[in-house]
Structure formats: structure tokens, C-alpha cells
CSV table of C-alpha atoms and ligand atoms in Angstrom, one decimal:
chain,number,residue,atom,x,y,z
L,831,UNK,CA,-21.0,-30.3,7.9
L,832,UNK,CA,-19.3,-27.8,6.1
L,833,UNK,CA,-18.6,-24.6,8.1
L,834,UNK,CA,-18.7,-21.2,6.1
L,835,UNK,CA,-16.4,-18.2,6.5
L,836,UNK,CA,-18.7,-16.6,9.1
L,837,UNK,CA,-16.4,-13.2,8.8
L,838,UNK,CA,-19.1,-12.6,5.8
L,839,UNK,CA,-21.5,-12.1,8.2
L,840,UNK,CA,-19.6,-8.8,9.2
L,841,UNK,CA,-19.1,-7.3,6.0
L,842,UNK,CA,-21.5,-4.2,5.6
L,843,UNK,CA,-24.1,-4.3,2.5
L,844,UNK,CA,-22.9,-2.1,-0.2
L,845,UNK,CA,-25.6,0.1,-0.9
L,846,UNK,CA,-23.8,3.1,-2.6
L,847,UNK,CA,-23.4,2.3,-6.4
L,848,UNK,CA,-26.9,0.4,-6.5
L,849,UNK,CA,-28.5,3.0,-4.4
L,850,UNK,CA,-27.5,5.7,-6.9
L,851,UNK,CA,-28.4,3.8,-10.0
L,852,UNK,CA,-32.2,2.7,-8.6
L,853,UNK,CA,-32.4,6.7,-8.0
L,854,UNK,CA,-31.2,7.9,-11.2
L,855,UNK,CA,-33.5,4.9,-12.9
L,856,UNK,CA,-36.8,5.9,-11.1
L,857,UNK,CA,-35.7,9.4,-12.0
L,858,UNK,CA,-35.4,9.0,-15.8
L,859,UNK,CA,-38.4,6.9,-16.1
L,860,UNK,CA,-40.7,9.6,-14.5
L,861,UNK,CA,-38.9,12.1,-16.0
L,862,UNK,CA,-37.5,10.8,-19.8
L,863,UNK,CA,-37.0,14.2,-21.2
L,864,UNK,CA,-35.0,15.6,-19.0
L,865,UNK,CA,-30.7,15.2,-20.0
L,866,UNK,CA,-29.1,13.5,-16.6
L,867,UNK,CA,-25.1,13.9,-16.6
L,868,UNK,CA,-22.8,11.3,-14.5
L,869,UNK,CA,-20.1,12.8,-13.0
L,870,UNK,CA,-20.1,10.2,-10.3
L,871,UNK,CA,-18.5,7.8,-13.1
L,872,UNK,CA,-15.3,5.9,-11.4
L,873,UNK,CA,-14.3,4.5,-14.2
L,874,UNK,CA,-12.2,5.6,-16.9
L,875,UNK,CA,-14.2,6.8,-21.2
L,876,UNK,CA,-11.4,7.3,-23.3
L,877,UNK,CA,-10.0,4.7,-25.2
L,878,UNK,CA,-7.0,2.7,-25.3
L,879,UNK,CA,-4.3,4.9,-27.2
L,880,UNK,CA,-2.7,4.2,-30.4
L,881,UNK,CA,0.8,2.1,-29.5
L,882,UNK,CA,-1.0,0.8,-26.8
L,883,UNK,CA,-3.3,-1.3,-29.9
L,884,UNK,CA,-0.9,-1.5,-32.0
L,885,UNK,CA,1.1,-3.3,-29.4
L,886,UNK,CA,-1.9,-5.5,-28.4
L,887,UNK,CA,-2.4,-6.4,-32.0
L,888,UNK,CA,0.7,-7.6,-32.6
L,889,UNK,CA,0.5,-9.7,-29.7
L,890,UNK,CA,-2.2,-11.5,-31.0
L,891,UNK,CA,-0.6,-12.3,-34.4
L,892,UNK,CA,2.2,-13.7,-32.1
L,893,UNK,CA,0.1,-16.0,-30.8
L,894,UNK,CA,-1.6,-16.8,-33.9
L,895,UNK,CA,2.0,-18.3,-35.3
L,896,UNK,CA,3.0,-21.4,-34.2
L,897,UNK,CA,6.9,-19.7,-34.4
L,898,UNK,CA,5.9,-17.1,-32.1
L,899,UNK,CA,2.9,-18.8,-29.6
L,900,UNK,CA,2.8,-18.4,-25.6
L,901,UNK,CA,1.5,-20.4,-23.1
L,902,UNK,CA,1.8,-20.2,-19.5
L,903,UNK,CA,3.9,-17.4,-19.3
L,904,UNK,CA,6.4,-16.6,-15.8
L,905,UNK,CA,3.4,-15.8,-12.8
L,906,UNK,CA,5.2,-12.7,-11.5
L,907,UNK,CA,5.0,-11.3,-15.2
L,908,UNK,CA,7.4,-11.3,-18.1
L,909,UNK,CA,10.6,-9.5,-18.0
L,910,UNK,CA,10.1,-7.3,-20.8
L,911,UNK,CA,7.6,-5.7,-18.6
L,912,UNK,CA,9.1,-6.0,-15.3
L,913,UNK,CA,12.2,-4.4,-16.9
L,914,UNK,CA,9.8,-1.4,-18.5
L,915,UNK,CA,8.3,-0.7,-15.0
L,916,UNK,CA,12.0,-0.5,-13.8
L,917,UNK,CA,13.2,1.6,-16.0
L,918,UNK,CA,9.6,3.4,-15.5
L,919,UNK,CA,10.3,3.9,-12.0
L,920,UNK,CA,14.3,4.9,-12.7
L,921,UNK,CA,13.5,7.6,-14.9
L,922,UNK,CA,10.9,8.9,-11.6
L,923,UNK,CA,14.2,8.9,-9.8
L,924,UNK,CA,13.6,5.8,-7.5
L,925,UNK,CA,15.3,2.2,-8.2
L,926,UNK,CA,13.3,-0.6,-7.9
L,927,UNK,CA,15.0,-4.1,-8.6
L,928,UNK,CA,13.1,-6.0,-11.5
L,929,UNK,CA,12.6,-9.1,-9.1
L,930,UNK,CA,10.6,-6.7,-6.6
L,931,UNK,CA,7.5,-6.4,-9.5
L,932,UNK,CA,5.2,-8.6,-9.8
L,933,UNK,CA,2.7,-7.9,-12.7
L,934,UNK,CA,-1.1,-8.9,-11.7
L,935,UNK,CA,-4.3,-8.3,-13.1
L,936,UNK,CA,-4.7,-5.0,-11.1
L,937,UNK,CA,-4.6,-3.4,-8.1
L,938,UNK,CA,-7.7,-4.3,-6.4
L,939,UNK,CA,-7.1,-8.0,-6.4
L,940,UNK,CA,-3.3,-7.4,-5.4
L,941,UNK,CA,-4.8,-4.9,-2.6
L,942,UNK,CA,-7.2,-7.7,-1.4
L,943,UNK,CA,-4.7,-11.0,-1.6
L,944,UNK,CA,-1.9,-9.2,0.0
L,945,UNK,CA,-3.6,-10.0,3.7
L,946,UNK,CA,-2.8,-13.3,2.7
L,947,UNK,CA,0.7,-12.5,4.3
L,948,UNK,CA,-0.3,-11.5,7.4
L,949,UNK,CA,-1.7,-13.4,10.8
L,950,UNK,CA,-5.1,-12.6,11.7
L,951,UNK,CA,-3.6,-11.3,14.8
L,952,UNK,CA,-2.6,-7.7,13.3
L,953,UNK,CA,-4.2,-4.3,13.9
L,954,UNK,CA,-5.1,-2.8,10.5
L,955,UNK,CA,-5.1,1.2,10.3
L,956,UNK,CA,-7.3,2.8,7.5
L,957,UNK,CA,-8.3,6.3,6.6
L,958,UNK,CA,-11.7,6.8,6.8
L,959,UNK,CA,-13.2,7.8,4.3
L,960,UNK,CA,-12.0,5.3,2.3
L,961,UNK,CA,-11.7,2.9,-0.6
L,962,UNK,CA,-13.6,0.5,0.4
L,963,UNK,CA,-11.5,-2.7,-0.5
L,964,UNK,CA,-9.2,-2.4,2.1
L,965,UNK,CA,-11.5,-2.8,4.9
L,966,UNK,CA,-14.0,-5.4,3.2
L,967,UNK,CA,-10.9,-7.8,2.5
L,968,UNK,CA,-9.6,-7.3,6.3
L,969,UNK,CA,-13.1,-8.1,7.7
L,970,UNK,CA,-13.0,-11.1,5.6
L,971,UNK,CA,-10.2,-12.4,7.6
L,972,UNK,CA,-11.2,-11.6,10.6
L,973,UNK,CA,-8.8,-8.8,11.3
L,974,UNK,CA,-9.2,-5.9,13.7
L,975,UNK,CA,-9.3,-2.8,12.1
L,976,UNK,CA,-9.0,0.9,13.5
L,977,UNK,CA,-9.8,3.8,11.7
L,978,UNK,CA,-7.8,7.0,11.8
L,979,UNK,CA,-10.0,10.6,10.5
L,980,UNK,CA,-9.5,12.2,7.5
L,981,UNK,CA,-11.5,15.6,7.9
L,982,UNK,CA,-11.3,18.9,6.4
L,983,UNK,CA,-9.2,20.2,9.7
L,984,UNK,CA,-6.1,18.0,8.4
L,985,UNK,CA,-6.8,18.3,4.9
L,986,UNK,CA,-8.2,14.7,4.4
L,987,UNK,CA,-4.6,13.5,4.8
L,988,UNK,CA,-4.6,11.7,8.4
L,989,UNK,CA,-1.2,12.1,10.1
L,990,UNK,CA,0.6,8.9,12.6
L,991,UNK,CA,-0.3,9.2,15.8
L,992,UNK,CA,2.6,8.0,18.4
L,993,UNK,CA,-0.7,6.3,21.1
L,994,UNK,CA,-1.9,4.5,18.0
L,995,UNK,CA,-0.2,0.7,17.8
L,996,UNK,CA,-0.9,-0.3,14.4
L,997,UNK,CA,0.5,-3.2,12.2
L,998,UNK,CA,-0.5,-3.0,8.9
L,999,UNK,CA,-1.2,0.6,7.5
L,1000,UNK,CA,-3.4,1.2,3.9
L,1001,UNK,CA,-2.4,4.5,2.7
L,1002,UNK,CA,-4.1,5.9,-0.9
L,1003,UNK,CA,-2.4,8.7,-2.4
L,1004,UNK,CA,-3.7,10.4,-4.7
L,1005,UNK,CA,-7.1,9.3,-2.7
L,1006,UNK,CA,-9.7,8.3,-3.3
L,1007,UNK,CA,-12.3,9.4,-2.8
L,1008,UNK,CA,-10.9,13.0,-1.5
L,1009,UNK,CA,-8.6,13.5,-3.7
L,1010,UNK,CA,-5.9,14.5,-1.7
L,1011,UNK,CA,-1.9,14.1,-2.0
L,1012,UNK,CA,0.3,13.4,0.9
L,1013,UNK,CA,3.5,15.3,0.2
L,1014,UNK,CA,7.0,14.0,0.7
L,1015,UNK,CA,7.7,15.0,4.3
L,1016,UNK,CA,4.3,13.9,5.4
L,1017,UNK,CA,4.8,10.4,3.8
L,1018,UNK,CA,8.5,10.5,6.0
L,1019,UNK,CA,6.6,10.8,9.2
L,1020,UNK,CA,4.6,7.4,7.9
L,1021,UNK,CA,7.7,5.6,6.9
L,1022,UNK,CA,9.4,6.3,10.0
L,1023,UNK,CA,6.2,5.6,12.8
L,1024,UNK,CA,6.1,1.8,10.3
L,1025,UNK,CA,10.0,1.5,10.6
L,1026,UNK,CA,10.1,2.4,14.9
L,1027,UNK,CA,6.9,-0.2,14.9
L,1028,UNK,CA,7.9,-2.6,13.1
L,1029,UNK,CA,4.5,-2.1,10.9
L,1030,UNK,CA,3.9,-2.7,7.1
L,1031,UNK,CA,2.5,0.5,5.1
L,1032,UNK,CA,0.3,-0.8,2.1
L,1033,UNK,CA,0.8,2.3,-0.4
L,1034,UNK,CA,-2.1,2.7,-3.0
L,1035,UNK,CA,-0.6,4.5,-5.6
L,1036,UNK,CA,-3.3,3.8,-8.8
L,1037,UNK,CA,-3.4,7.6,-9.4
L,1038,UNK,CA,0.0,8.6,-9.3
L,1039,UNK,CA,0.1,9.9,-13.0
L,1040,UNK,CA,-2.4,11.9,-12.2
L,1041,UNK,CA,0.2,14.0,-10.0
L,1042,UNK,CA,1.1,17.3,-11.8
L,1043,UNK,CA,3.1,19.4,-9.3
L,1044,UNK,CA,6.8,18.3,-9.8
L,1045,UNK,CA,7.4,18.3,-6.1
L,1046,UNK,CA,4.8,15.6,-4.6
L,1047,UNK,CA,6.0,11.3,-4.1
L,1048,UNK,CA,4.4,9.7,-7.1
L,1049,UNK,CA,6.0,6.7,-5.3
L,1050,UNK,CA,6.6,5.6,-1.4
L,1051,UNK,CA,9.7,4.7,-2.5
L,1052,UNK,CA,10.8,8.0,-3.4
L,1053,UNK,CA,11.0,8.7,0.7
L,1054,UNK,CA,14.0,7.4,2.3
L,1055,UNK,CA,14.0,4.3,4.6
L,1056,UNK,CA,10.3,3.3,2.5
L,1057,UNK,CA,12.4,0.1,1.0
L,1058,UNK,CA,11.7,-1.5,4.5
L,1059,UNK,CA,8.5,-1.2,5.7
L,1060,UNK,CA,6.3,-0.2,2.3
L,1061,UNK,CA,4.8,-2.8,-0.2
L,1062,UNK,CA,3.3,-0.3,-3.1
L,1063,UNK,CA,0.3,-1.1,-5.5
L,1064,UNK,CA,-0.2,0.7,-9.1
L,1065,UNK,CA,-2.4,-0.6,-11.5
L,1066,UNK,CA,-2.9,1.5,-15.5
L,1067,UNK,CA,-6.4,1.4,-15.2
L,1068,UNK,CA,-6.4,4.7,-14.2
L,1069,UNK,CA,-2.9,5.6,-16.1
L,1070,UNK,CA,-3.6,3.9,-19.4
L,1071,UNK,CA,-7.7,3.4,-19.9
L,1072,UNK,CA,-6.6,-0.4,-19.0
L,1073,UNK,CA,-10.3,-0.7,-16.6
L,1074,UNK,CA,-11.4,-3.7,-19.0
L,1075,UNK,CA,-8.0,-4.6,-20.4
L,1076,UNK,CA,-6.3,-5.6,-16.7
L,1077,UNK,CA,-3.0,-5.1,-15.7
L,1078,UNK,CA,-1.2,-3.9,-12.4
L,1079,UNK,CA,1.8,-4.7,-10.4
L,1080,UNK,CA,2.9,-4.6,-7.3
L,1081,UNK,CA,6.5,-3.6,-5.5
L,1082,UNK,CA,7.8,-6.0,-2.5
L,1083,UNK,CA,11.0,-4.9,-1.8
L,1084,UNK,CA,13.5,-7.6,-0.8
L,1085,UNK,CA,14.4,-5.5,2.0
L,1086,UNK,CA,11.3,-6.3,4.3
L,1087,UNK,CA,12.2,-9.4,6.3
L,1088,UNK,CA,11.3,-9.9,9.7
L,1089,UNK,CA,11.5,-12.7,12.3
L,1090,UNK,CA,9.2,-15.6,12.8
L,1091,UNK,CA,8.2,-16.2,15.9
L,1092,UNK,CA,10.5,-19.4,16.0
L,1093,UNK,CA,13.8,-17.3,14.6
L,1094,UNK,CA,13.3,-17.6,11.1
L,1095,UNK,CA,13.7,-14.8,8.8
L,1096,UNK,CA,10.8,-14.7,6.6
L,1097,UNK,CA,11.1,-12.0,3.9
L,1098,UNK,CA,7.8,-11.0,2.1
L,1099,UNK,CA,9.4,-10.6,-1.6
L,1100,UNK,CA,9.6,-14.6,-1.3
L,1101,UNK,CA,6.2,-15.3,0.5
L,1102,UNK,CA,4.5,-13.0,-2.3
L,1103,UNK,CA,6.4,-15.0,-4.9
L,1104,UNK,CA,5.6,-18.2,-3.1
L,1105,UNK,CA,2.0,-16.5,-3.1
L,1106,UNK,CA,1.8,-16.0,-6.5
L,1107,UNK,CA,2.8,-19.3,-7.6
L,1108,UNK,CA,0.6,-21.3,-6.0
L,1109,UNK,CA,-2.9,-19.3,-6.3
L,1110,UNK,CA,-2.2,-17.3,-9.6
L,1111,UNK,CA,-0.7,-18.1,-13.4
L,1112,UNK,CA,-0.2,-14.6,-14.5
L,1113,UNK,CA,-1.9,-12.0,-16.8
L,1114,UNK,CA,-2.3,-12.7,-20.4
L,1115,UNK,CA,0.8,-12.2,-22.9
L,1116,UNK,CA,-1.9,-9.9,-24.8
L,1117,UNK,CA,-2.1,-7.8,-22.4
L,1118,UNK,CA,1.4,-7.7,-20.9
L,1119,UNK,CA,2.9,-6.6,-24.2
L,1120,UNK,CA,0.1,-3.6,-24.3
L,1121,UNK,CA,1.1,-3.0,-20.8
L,1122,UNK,CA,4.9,-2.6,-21.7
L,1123,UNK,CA,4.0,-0.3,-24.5
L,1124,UNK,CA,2.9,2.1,-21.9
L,1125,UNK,CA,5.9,2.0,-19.6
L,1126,UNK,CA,7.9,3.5,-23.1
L,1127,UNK,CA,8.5,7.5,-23.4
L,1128,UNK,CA,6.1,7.5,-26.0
L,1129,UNK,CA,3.3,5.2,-24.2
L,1130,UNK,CA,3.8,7.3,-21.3
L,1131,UNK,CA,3.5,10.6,-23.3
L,1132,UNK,CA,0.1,9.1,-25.2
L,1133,UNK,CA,-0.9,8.3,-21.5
L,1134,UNK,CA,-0.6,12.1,-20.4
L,1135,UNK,CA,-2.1,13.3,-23.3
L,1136,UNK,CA,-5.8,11.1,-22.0
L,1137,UNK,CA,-5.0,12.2,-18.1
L,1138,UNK,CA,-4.6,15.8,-19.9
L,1139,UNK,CA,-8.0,15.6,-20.8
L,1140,UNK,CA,-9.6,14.4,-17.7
L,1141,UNK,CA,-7.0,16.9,-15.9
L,1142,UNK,CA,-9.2,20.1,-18.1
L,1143,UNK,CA,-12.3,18.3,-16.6
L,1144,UNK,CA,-11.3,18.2,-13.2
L,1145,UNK,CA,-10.1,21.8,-13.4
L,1146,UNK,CA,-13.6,23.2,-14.7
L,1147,UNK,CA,-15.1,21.4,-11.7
L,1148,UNK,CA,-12.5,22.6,-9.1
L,1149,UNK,CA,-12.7,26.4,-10.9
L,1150,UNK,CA,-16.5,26.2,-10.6
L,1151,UNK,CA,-15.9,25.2,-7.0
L,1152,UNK,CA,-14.1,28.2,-6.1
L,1153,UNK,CA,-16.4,30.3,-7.7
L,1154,UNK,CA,-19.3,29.6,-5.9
L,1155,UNK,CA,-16.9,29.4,-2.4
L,1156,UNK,CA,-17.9,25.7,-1.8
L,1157,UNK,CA,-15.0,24.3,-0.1
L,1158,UNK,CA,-13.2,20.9,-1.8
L,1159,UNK,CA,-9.9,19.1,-2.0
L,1160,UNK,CA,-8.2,17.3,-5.1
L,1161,UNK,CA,-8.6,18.1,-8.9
L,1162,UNK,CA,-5.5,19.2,-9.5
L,1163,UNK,CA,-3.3,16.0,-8.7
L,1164,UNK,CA,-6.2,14.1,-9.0
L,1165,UNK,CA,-9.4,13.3,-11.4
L,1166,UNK,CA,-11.4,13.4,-7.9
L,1167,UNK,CA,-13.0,16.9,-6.6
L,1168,UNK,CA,-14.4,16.3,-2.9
L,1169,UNK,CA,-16.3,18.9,-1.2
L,1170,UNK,CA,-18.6,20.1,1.3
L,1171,UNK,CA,-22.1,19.6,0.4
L,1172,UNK,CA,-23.6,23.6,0.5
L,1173,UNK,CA,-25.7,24.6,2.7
L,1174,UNK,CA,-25.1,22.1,5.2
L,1175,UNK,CA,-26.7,19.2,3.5
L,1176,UNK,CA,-25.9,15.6,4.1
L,1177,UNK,CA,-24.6,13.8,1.4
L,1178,UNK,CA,-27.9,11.7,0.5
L,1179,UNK,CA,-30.0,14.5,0.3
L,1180,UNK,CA,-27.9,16.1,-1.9
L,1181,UNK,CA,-27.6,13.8,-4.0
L,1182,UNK,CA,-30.8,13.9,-4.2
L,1183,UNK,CA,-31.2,17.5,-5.1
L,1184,UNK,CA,-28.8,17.7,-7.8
L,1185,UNK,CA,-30.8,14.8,-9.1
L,1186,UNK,CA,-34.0,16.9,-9.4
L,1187,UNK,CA,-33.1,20.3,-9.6
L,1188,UNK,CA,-29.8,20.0,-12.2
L,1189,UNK,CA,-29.8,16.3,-12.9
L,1190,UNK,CA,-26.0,15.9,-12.7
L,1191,UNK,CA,-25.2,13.0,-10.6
L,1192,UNK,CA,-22.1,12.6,-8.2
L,1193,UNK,CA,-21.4,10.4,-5.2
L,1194,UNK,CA,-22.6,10.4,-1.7
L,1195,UNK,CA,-19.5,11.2,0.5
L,1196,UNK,CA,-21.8,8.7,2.9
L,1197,UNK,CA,-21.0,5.9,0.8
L,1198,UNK,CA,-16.9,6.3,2.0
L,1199,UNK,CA,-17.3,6.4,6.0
L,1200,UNK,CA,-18.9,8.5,8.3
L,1201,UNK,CA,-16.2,11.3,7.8
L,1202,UNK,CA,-17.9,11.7,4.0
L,1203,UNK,CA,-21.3,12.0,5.7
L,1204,UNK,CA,-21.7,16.0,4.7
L,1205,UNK,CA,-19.4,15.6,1.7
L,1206,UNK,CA,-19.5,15.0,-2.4
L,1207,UNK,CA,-17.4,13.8,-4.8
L,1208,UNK,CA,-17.9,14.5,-8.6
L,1209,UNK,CA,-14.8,12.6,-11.0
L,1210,UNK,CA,-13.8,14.0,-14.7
L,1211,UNK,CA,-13.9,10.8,-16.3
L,1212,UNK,CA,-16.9,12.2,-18.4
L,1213,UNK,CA,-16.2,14.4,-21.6
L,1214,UNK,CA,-15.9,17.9,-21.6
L,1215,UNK,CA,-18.9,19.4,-22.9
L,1216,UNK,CA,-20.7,17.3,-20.4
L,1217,UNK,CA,-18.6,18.4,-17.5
L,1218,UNK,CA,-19.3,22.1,-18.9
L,1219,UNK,CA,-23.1,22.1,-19.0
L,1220,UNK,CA,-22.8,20.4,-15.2
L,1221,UNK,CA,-21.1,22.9,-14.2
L,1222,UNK,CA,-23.3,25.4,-15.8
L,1223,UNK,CA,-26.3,23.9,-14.0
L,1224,UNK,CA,-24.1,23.6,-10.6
L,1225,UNK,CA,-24.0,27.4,-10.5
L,1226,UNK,CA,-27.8,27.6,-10.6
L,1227,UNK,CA,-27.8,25.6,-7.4
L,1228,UNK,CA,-27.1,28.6,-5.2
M,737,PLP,C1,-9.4,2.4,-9.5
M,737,PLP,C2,-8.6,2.0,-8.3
M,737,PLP,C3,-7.6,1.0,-8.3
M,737,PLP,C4,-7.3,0.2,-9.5
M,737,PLP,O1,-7.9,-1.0,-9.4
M,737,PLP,P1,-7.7,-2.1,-10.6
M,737,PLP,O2,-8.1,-3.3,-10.0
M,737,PLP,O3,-6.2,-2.0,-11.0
M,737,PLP,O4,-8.6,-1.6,-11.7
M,737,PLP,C5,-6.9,0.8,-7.1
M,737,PLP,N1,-7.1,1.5,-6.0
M,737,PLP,C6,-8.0,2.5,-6.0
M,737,PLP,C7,-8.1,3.4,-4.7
M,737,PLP,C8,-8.8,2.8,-7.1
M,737,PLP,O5,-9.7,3.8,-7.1
């Protein structure tokens, strides 16, 4: 008889997104006049910009010609775009070899397979909170997995700790859900605890356009020594409105090799390629050349100009924030505003009183680990005039 993946049986039921929507349902069906604005909204509402269609389109005549048609195309991506993400990356000031992308269909699958590499027998470190991918996959395989605190006393940016033995480390900067940025020297103190471990730093970096202040690592590869010890997500869901379109890569340097236990050097570049191969045949030729019209000056300038406007949102909420002396992080570098839930609420129950009294919905911190229990997070992904009259309605809260 078949025997199932009994690791299942450990995953925790994800309540939080159909929680919220059964609430906000029963709410607008006993109450259908009353105007309920989500700012609890993870996704992305603007559309895809004006080179990034044209690009798309063009694609698609390609493939209409027999001339010009596609089929399978190269599983780690095409080099047009691998080349755009290097030259991407140079122009940020870090140099990443072409061969050390591999394009995907995002970051959340790429996040998710990349435990593929790794025995079950490694200690995984996560923040908590946290996004909840990282621990849901590790459970799935059976993995230990230790959680370090991210609390308002260390600015929801949890620091390596020397007692801690961990192997495999997920780090989310800009976070989510707090928001927060590790700066540069932080990020060296990571690099070097995985480097004198021997451990493997997983760097989520789907928000890093969304840093403004010139000083803070959009990349982990921007700290020295990263090249051996860091394999780095991105994904332009979150850069380019690509949520429903798909694409994100992933950076494994060729510079992380270690031994097998029988001597042999097995380096990760060729076990993710080897990976890749087998189980996955690449994202769409569509798409890819959409995705490389991004990665241009003028894609990447389009790009700003949609994080710009989410940017004005996020600034409204974190203004609002200070004005009523509610305590948060992120917003600036971030379209994520975390804060403490006034008057010493826990998360559900305010939730549940925005809902009623202002009917502007956000997210339980609750939903994120038991470090979000008394927090809130509210995301600019809705318009501006929305985000106004929340905020409006926030301030008659208190
Ligand atoms: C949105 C998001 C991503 C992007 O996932 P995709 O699969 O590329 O859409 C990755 N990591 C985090 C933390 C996110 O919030």
C-alpha cells in the first residue's frame, strides 16, 4: 500500500487569508451599505507598464511566425535575460556571472524547491514572524526548524547568535511582513556566522526595489565574502506588477561547494542546474522577453514610476502612524507598515474593530508567528484615495 508524505500531518492549517475573508463577507452582507477598504491586499493593482506590453506583444507575433517560433526554450532561462539581470545587477555595483541566474516562474516556488538541495538532517533558522513559505516547505521535508525573534526590542531584524548551530538560514529583506531592512553591516555579521559555520543563508530579496535610502544592500551580494555561503531569490512580482504574469530568478554562485561526506566536492550552481533540468522546462518565451524589458534603464525607470506610487501610499500610512504615536516599522523601504496594535489589543480583535468601527481591513500580525500576536500590518498596494479616506477613518480610532 502506498505510504503518504506523513510530514503533511505537521503542517499547521492556514487560517489567516480565509479567516479574514469569511469576516469581511459576513460583515458586508449584514452590513451592504457601509464602503469596506483593503489595505491587507498582498498583492500588487497597477498594471503591467507600457514596454513591458509592448515587449510581450511582440513576443507573441514571434511565435505566431513560423520564421521566428520557440519551443522548449534553455530551463535556466534564455540569455538575453540572464545577460539583462547581469547587467541589472552590475549597474547595482555587484557582479554576478550570467551562468549563476537561473530564471523561474517566481520566487515562491524557487524558495520552496531549493530544500531539494539539502539532507533532511539540517537545522533550519527562520525569523519569526515570517513568510510563511519557508517554514511550510521545511516541514514538508521533515526538517528541524528553530526559530530566532524578531521583536520591536531589535527592530524586527534578528541578529546571529554565536550558541545557535544553524545550517540553513531564510533571511527576508525588505520583510515581510514587518517591513524592515537589514543594513549592510548587519547582513556582514550573517555572512560571516554562515561562512565560520559552514551554513547556507537563503536571502529573500522580492522587495528590493522597493529600497529608497541609497545606503541599504538591495542584494546579499553586495556584502563581502556573501559569494560563498548566500543563494539569493528575486522575483518582479513585486518590481514589475508580474503577480499573474510569472517570472523570478534565482543567484547560485559557483563559489559554494562543499564536501560530500565521501570527499566529493559537490557545488550547488551544478546540483541547482542538475535540479532544474530534470523537474522544470522553463518559463514561457512570452514572458521572458516582458521580463528582459524590465531589467532595461527604461523598464526599470517605468518600474519606479509604479513602486513611486505605492511608495506615496505607504508614506500616508506610516505619516498617519506617527501622528497618532502608534509605533511601526517599514514604509519607507518597503510597501509594508507593521505596527503595534493601540491600546494593547491583540491582533484578531483588532482586526476586528477596524472591521466595524472604520471598515478598513489589514492583516492579523497573528497570522505571521507568535511574535505578530499584538501587531498589524496594512500594505499600499491599494490606490491612493483609498489609502487616504483609511487613513482618515484610522485617526477616528483613538
Ligand atoms: C511576494 C513575495 C515573493 C514573490 O513570490 P513570487 O512567487 O515571485 O510571486 C517572494 N517572497 C516574499 C516574502 C513575498 O512576499
Amino acid at each position: 500500500m502506498v505510504k503518504f508524505n506523513e510530514n503533511y500531518l505537521n503542517i499547521k492549517q492556514s487560517y489567516l487569508f480565509s479567516e479574514i475573508a469569511k469576516r469581511v463577507n459576513d460583515f458586508c452582507e449584514a452590513n451592504p451599505d457601509k464602503k469596506v477598504i483593503r489595505l491587507g491586499i498582498g498583492d500588487v493593482t497597477q498594471p503591467l507598464g507600457k514596454l513591458v506590453v509592448e515587449a510581450l506583444h511582440g513576443a507573441v507575433d514571434e511565435m505566431g511566425k513560423a520564421e521566428t517560433f520557440r519551443g522548449y526554450g534553455p530551463e535556466q532561462g534564455y540569455d538575453f535575460l540572464r545577460e539583462s539581470i547581469r547587467d541589472y545587477y552590475k549597474r547595482n555595483g555587484v557582479d554576478i556571472d550570467a551562468d549563476e541566474i537561473f530564471v523561474s516562474d517566481g520566487a515562491k516556488s524557487d524558495t520552496g524547491n531549493i530544500t531539494d538541495m539539502f539532507s533532511v538532517d539540517n537545522t533550519v533558522l527562520v525569523p519569526d514572524p515570517v513568510y510563511p513559505v519557508y517554514v511550510d516547505t521545511n516541514i514538508m521535508n521533515g526538517r528541524n526548524i528553530i526559530y530566532m525573534d524578531g521583536t520591536a526590542e531589535n527592530g524586527f531584524l534578528p541578529m546571529p547568535d554565536d550558541s545557535v548551530k544553524a545550517d540553513i538560514i531564510y533571511l527576508c529583506s525588505p520583510n515581510n511582513p514587518t517591513g524592515a531592512v537589514y543594513t549592510k553591516a548587519q547582513l556582514k555579521e550573517w555572512v560571516d556566522y554562515a561562512n565560520k559555520n559552514g551554513s547556507i543563508i537563503l536571502f529573500d530579496s522580492a522587495y528590493e526595489c522597493f529600497v529608497s535610502e541609497p545606503d541599504l544592500p538591495r542584494s546579499i551580494y553586495s556584502v563581502e565574502g556573501a559569494k560563498s555561503c548566500c543563494v539569493e531569490f528575486c522575483s518582479l512580482s513585486k518590481t514589475a506588477g508580474f503577480t499573474g504574469t510569472r517570472c523570478g530568478y534565482t543567484i547560485v554562485p559557483k563559489a559554494i561547494v562543499k564536501k560530500a561526506s565521501n570527499g566529493t566536492e559537490m557545488s550547488l550552481n551544478q546540483m541547482w542546474n542538475r535540479r532544474q533540468t530534470t523537474k522544470f522546462n522553463g518559463v514561457p518565451y512570452i514572458v521572458q522577453r516582458g521580463a528582459a524589458a524590465v531589467f532595461t534603464v527604461e523598464g526599470m525607470a517605468e518600474a519606479k514610476a509604479m513602486i513611486n506610487n505605492y511608495r506615496k501610499n505607504a508614506k500616508l500610512i506610516a505619516d498617519t502612524m506617527d501622528e497618532m504615536g502608534v509605533k511601526y516599522t517599514g514604509g519607507v523601504n518597503s510597501p509594508y507598515i507593521w505596527f503595534e496594535c493601540p491600546f494593547g489589543m491583540y491582533s484578531w480583535d483588532f482586526f476586528d474593530k477596524m472591521l466595524n468601527e472604520i471598515q478598513v481591513v489589514g492583516t492579523p500580525g497573528a497570522g505571521f508567528g507568535k511574535n505578530g500576536d499584538n501587531y498589524f500590518r496594512l500594505t499600499s498596494f491599494n490606490n491612493y484615495e483609498n489609502t487616504k479616506e483609511a487613513m482618515e477613518r484610522f485617526k477616528t480610532l483613538f
